[in-house]
Short mmCIF file of C-alpha atoms in Angstrom, two decimals:
data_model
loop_
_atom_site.label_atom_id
_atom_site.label_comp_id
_atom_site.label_asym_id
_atom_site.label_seq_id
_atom_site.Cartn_x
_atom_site.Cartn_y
_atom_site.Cartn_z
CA UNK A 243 20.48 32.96 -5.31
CA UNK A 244 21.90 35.30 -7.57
CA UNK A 245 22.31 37.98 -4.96
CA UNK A 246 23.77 35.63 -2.42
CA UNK A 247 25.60 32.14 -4.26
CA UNK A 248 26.38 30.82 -0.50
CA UNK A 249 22.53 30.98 0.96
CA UNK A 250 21.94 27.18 1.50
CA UNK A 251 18.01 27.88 2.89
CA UNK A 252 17.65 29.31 -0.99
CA UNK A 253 19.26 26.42 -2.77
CA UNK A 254 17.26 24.04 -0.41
CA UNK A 255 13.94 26.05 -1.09
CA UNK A 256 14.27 25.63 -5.15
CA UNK A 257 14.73 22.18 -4.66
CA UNK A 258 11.39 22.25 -2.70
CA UNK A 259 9.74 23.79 -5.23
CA UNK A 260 11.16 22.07 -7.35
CA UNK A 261 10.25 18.85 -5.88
CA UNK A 262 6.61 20.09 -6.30
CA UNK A 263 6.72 20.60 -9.79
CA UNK A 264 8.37 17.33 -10.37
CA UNK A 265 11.53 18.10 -11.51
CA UNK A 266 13.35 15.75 -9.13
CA UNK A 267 16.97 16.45 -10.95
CA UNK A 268 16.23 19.54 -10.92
CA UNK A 269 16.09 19.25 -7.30
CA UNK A 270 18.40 17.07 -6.28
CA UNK A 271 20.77 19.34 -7.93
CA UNK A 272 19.92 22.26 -6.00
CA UNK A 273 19.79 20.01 -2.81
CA UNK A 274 23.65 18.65 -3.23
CA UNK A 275 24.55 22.86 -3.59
CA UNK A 276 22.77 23.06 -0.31
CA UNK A 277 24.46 20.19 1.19
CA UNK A 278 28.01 21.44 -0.25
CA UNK A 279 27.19 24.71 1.40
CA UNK A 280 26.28 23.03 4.95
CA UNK A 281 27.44 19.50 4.90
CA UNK A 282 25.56 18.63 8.02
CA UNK A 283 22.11 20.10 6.86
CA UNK A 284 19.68 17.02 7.56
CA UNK A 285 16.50 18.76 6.20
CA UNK A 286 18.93 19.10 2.48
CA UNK A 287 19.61 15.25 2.88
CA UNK A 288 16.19 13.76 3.63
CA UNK A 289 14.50 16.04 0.52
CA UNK A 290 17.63 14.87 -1.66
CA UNK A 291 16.81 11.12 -0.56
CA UNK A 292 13.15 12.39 -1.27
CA UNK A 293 13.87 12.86 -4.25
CA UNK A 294 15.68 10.36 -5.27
CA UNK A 295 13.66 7.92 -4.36
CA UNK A 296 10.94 9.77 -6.56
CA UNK A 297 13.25 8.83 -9.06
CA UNK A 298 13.14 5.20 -7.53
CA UNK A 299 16.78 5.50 -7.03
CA UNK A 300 16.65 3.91 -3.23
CA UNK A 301 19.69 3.17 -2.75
CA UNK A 302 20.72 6.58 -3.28
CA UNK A 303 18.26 7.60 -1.17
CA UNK A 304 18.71 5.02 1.35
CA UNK A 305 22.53 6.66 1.55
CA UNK A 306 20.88 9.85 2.24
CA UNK A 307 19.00 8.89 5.41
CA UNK A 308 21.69 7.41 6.28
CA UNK A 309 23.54 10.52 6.36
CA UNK A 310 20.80 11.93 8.18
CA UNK A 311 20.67 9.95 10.85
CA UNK A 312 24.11 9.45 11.61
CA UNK A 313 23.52 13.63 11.86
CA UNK A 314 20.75 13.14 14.09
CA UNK A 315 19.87 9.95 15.33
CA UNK A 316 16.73 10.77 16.66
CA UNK A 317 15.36 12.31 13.60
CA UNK A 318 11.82 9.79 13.17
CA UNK A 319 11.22 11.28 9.49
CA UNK A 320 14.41 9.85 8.52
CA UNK A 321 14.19 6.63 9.83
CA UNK A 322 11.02 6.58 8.28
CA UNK A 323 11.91 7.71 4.63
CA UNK A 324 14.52 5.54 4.93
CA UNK A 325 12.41 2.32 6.09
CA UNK A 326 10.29 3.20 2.75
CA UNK A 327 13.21 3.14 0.59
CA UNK A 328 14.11 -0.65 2.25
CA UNK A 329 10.55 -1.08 1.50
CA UNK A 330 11.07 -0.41 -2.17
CA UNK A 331 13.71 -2.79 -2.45
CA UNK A 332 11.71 -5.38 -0.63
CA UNK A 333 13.89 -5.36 2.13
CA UNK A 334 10.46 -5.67 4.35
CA UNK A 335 12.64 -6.81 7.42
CA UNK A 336 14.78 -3.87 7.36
CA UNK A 337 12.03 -1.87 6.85
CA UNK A 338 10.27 -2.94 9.80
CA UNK A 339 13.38 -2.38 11.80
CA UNK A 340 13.34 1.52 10.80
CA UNK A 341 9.67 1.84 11.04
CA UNK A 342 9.85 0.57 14.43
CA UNK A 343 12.70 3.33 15.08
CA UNK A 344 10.58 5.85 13.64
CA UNK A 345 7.43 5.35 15.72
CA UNK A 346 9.71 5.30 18.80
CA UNK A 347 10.42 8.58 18.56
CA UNK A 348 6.92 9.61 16.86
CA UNK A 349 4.40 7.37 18.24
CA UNK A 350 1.41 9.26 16.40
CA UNK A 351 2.67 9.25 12.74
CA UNK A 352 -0.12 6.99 10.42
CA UNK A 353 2.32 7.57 7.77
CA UNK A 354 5.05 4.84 9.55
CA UNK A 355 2.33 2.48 11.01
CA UNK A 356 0.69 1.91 7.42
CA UNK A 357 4.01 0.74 5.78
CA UNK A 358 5.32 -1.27 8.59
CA UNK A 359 1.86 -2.99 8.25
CA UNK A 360 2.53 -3.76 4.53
CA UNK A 361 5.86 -4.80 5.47
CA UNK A 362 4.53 -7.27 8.14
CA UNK A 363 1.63 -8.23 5.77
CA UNK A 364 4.42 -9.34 2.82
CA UNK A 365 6.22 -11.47 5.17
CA UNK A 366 3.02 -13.61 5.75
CA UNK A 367 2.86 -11.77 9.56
CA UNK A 368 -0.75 -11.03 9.70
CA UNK A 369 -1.20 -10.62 12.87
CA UNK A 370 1.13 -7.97 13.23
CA UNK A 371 -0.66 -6.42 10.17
CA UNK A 372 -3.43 -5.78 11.64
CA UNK A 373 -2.11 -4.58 15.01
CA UNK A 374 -0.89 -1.61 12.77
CA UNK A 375 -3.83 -1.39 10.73
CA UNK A 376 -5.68 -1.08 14.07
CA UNK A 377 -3.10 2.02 14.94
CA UNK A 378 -3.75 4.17 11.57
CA UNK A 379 -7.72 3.35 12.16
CA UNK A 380 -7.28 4.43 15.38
CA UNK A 381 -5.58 8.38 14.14
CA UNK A 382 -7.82 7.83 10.81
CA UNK A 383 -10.78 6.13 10.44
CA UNK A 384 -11.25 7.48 7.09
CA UNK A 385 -8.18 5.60 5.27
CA UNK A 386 -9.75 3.48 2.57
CA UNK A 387 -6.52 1.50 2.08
CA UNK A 388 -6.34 0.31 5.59
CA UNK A 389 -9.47 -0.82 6.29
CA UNK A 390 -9.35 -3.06 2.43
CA UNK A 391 -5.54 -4.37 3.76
CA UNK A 392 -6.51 -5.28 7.35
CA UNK A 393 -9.64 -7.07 6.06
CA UNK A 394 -7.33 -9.07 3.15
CA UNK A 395 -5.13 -10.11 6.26
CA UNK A 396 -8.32 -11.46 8.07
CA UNK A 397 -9.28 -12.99 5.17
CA UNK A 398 -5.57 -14.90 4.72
CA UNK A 399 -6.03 -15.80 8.63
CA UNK A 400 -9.96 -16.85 8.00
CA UNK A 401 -11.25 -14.43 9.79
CA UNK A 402 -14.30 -14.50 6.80
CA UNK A 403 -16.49 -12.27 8.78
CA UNK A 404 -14.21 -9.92 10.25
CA UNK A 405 -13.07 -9.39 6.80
CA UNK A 406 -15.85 -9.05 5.49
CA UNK A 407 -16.73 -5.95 8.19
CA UNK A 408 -13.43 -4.40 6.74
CA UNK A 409 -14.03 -4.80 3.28
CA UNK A 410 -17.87 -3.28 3.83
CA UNK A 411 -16.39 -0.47 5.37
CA UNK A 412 -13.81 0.12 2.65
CA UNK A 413 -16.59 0.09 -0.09
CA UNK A 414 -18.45 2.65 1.66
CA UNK A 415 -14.86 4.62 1.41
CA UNK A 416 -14.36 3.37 -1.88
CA UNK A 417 -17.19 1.86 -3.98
CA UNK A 418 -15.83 1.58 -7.11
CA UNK A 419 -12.65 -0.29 -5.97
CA UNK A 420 -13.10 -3.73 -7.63
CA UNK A 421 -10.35 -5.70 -5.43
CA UNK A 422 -12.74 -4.98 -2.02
CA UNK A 423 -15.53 -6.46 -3.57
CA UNK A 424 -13.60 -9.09 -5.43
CA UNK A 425 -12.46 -10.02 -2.07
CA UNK A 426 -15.11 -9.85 -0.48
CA UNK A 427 -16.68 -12.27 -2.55
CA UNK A 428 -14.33 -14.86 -1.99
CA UNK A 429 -15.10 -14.12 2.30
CA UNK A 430 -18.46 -15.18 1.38
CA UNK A 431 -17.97 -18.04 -0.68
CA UNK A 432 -15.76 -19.40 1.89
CA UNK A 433 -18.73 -18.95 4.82
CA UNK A 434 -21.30 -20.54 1.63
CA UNK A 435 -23.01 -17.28 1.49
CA UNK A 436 -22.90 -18.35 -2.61
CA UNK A 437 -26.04 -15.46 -3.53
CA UNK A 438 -23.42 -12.60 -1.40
CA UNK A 439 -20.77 -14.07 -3.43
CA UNK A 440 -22.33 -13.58 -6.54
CA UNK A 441 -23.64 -10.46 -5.96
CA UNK A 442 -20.32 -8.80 -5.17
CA UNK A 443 -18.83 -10.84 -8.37
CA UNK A 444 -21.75 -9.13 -10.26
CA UNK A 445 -20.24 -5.29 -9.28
CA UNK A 446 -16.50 -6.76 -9.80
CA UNK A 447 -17.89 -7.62 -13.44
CA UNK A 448 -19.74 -4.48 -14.09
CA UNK A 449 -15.95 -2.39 -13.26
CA UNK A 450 -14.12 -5.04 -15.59
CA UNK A 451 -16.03 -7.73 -17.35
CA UNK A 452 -12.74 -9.49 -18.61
CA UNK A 453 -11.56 -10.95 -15.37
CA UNK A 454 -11.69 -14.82 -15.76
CA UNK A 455 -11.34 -15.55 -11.94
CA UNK A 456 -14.65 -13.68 -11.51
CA UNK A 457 -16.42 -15.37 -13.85
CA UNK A 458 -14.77 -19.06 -12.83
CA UNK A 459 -16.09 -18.07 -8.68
CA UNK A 460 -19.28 -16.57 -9.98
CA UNK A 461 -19.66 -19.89 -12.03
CA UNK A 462 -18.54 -21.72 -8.68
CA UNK A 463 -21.28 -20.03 -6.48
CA UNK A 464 -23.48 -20.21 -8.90
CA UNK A 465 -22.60 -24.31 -8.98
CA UNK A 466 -23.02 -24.48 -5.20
CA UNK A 467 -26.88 -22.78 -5.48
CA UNK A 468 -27.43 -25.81 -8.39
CA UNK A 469 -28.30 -23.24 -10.77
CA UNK A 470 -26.17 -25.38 -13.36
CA UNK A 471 -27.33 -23.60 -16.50
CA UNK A 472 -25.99 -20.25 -15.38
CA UNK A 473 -22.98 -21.88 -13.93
CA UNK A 474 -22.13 -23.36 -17.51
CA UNK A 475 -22.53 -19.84 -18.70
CA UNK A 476 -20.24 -18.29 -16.80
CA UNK A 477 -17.75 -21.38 -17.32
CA UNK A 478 -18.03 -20.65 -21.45
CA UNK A 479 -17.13 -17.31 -20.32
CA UNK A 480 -14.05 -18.63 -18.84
CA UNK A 481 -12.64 -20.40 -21.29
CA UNK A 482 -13.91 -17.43 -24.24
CA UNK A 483 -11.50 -15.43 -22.13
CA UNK A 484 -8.62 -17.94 -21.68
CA UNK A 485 -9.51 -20.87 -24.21
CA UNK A 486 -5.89 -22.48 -23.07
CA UNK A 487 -6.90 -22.36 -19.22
CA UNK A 488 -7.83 -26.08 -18.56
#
């Protein structure tokens, strides 16, 4: 840069590096030299959105997409980025609308069907969920996250046992993520399966023994089996742990 102040690809590449060390100002600065240099670089916009919305300031970023796209309209990363930054802002409607442009033009990309699944899943559309869960199982069956969201929307459709299959197959991804089994103990208190619900209440306890809910459902189960006693125990635990909770 010294050599050569007007060499956009060298302001753009400190900002990359940049970017990878964290120093988001850092790059965002070297991006706007780029951008000042070639006003219609899209590459300099979408890593200054980037990084920006590192700095979770989306609607800068979102104005950087933006930018992008009016550029190049058929650019998918930046109609993704940009559906993530509406995501941020919990603009899940207008997220979905750039997701969906995204995945037009890049049909393959997990990283667009994933969100637009959250997106769906936070406005109650489970269904949908799933259909994009189904997509980023289909290009990666190995995506812990997935399989642990796609089972939760079963479970809010009551689909028990389907999720149930998902949340099994997320523990074997993930066994030491407490919300799977957590969740999975609540699939099998709703289909009465009380001992499966208490044993997966046991392994939520053993990753975080101060989680009242557990206890109360544990106590529940444990209610439903008639083994009162230990049902009373886990209801003093309850109230140790929130003495206010009636």
């Amino acid at each position: 840069i010294e050599i050569d102040l007007n060499n956009d690809d060298a302001y753009e590449g400190r900002g990359i590096a940049k970017a990878n060390l964290k120093d988001f100002k850092g790059a965002i600065a070297d991006y706007t030299k780029a951008i000042e240099l070639i006003p219609n670089s899209v590459s300099a916009y979408i890593h200054r959105g980037n990084s920006k919305s590192n700095l979770e300031d989306y609607q800068g970023a979102l104005a950087d997409y933006t930018k992008a796209i009016k550029i190049d309209p058929k650019n998918g990363y930046a109609y993704n980025d940009r559906g993530n930054s509406k995501y941020n802002e919990k603009d899940f409607k207008g997220a979905i609308e750039d997701y969906n442009k995204a995945i037009e033009i890049n049909p393959e990309n997990e990283n667009t069907y994933y969100p637009r699944g959250m997106a769906k899943f936070y406005l109650q559309d489970y269904q949908g969920a799933i259909e994009d869960y189904d997509k980023v199982i289909e290009i990666n069956p190995e995506n812990e996250n997935t399989y642990y969201y796609r089972g939760y929307a079963k479970f809010d459709l009551q689909n028990y046992q389907g999720a149930i299959e998902d949340f099994n197959k997320a523990t074997e991804i993930d066994p030491e993520n407490e919300n799977t089994y957590y969740l999975r103990g609540m699939a099998k208190l709703d289909l009465q399966d009380y001992q499966g619900a208490i044993e997966d209440y046991n392994k939520v306890l053993e990753i975080n023994p101060n989680d009242s809910n557990v206890y109360y459902n544990r106590g529940q189960a444990k209610f439903n089996l008639k083994d009162y006693q230990e049902a009373i125990a886990d209801y003093n635990k309850v109230i140790e742990i929130e003495p206010t909770n009636p």
